[in-house]
Short mmCIF file of C-alpha atoms in Angstrom, two decimals:
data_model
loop_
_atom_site.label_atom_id
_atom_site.label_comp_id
_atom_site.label_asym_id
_atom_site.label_seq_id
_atom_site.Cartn_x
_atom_site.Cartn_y
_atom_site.Cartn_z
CA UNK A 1 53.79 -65.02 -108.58
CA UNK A 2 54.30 -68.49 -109.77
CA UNK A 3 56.71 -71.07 -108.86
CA UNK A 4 56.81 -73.75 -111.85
CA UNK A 5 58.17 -76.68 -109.60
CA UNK A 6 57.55 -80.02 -111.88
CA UNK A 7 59.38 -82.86 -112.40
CA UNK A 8 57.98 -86.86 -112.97
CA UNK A 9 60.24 -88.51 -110.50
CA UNK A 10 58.46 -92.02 -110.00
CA UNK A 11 61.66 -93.36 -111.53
CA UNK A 12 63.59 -91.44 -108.66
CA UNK A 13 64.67 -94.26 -106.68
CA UNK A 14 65.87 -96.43 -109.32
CA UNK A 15 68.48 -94.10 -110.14
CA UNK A 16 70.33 -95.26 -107.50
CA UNK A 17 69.87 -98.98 -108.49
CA UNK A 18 72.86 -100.87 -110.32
CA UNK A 19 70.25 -102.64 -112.15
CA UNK A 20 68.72 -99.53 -113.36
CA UNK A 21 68.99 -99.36 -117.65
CA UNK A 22 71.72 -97.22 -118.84
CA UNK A 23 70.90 -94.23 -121.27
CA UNK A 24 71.01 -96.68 -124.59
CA UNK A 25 68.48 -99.00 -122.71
CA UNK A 26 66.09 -96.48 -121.61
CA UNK A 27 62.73 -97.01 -123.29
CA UNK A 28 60.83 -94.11 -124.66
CA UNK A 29 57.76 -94.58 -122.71
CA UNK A 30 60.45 -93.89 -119.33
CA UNK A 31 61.44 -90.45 -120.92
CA UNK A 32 58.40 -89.13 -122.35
CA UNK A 33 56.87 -88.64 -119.30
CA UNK A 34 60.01 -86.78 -118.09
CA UNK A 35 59.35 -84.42 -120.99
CA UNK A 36 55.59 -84.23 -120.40
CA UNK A 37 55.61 -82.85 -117.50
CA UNK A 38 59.24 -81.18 -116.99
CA UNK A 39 58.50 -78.77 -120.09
CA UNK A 40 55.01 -79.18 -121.21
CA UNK A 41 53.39 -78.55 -118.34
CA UNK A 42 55.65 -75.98 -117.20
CA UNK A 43 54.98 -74.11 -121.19
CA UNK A 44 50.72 -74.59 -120.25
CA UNK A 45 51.20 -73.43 -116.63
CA UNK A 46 53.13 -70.38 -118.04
CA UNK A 47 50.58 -69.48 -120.72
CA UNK A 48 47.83 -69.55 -117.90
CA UNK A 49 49.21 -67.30 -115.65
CA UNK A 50 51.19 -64.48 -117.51
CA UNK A 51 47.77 -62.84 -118.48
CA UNK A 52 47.14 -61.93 -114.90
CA UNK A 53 50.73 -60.82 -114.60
CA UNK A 54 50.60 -58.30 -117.31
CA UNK A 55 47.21 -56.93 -116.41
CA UNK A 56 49.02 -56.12 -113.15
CA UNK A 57 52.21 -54.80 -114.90
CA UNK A 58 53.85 -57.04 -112.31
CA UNK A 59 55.03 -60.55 -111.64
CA UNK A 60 57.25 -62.92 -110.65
CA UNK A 61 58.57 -66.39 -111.90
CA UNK A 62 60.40 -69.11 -110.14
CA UNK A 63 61.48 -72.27 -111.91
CA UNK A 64 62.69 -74.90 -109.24
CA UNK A 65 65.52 -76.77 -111.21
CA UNK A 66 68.40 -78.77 -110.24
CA UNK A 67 71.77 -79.86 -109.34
CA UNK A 68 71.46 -82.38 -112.06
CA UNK A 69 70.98 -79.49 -114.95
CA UNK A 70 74.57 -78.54 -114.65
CA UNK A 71 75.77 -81.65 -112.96
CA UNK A 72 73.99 -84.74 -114.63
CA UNK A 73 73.54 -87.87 -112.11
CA UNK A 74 73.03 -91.77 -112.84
CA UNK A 75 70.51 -92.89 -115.13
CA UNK A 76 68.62 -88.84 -114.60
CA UNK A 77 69.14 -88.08 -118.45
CA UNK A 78 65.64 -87.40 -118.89
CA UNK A 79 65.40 -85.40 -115.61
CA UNK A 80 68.92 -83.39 -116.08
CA UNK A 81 67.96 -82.52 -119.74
CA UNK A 82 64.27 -80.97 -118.62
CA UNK A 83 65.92 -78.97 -115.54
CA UNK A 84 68.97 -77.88 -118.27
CA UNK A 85 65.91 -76.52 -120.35
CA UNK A 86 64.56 -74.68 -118.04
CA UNK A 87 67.50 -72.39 -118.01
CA UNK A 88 67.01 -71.34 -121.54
CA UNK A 89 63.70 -70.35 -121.34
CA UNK A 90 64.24 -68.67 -118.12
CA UNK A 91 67.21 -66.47 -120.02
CA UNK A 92 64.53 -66.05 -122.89
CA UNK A 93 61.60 -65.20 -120.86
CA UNK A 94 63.56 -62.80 -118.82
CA UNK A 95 64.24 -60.23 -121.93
CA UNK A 96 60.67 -60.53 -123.33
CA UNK A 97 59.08 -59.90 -119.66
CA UNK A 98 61.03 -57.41 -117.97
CA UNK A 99 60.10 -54.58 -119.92
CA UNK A 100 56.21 -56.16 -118.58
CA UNK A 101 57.46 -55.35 -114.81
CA UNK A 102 57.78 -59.25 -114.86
CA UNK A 103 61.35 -61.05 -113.16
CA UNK A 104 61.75 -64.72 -114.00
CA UNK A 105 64.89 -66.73 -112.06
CA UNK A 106 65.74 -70.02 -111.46
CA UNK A 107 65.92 -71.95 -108.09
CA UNK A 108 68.87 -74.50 -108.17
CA UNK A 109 69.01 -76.97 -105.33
CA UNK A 110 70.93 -79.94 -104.86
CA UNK A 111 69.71 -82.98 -103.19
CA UNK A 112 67.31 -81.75 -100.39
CA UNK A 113 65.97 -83.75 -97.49
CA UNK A 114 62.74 -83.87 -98.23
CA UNK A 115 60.47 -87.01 -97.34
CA UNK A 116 61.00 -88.52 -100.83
CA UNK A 117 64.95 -87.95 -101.00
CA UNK A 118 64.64 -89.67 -97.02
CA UNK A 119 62.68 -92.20 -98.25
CA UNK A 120 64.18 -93.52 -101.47
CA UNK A 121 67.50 -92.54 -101.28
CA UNK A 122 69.19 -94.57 -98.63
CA UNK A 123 71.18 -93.25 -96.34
CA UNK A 124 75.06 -93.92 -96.68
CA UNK A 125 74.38 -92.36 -100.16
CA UNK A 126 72.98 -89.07 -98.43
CA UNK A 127 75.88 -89.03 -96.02
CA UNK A 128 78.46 -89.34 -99.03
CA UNK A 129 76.37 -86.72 -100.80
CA UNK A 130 76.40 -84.63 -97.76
CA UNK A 131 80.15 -84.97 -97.47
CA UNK A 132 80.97 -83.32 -100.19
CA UNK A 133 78.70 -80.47 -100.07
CA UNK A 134 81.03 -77.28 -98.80
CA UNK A 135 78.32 -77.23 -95.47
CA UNK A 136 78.46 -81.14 -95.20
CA UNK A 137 75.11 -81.32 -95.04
CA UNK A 138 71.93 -81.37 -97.37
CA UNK A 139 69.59 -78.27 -97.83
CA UNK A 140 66.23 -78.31 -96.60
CA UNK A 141 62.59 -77.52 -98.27
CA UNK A 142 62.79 -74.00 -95.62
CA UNK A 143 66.16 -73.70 -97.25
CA UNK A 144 64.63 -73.51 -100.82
CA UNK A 145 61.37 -71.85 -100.18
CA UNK A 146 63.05 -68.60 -98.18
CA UNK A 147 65.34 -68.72 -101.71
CA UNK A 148 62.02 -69.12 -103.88
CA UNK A 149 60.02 -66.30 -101.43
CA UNK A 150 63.16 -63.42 -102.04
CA UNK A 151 63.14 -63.94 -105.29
CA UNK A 152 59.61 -63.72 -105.91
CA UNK A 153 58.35 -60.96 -103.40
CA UNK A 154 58.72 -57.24 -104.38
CA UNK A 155 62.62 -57.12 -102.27
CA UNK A 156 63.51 -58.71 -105.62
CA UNK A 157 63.31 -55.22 -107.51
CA UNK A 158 65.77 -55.85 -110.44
CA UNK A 159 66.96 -59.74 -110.42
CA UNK A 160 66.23 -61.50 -113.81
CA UNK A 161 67.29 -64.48 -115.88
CA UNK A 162 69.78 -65.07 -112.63
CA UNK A 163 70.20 -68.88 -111.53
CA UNK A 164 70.26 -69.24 -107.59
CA UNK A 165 72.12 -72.58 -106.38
CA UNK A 166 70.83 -73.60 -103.44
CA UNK A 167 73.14 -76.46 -103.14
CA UNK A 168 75.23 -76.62 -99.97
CA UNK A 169 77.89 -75.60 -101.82
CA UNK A 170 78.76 -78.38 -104.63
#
């Protein structure tokens, strides 16, 4: 099993800043970074591990993505466009692996209250979030790991290049 669950986020917090640089302002050592370890690391992590998997004749793959693939968010190009990614590789790796015994999927979650989100996001922003979320509230990290651990046990007997949103209902 591996769950591929990168993303440089030490920019996070200024998303959510009106002084934050608009997409024509951001400088290239800001996205690089983004791209470094959002699809790099992910393609080194990959080549490392499916060896193992296919001396087994059995794997699984989770990528953790996000809301922000399909939905985009403030001044998260960078971010959006190395979750987007992932689902093309996902799609691709699911028809080369399969016949292998090997499932990849995708994790999609939307803003979850983790410690970061709690501390960096402030709070009237998670409420409106929150509100319009079909649950009204925000998923948790026990939310996305029993979503991660279905996919990737052996219950998960024939689900591949399948995107999972667990969002709250956007």
């Amino acid at each position: 099993m591996l769950v591929n669950n990168a993303a440089e986020t030490s920019r996070h917090a200024e998303a959510f800043s009106p002084a934050s640089p608009g997409f024509a302002d951001i400088p290239p050592e800001h996205w690089r970074p983004q791209l470094a370890t959002g699809l790099e690391g992910i393609f080194h992590t990959l080549q490392a591990a499916l060896p193992a998997m296919r001396g087994r004749g059995w794997g699984r793959i989770a990528f953790v993505s996000s809301a922000a693939a399909e939905h985009g968010g403030p001044r998260e190009q960078a971010y959006a466009a190395t979750k987007s990614a992932l689902t093309g590789l996902a799609a691709s790796l699911a028809r080369e692996l399969r016949p292998e015994g090997i499932l990849v999927n995708i994790i999609m979650p939307a803003m979850t209250s983790t410690d970061r989100i709690l501390r960096s996001v402030p709070e009237p922003v998670r409420q409106m979030i929150a509100g319009h979320l079909a649950t009204g509230k925000l998923s948790t990290p026990d939310d996305i790991a029993n979503a991660i651990l279905f996919l990737c046990s052996t219950a998960n007997g024939n689900i591949t290049g399948e995107t999972l949103h667990v969002t709250g209902g956007i």
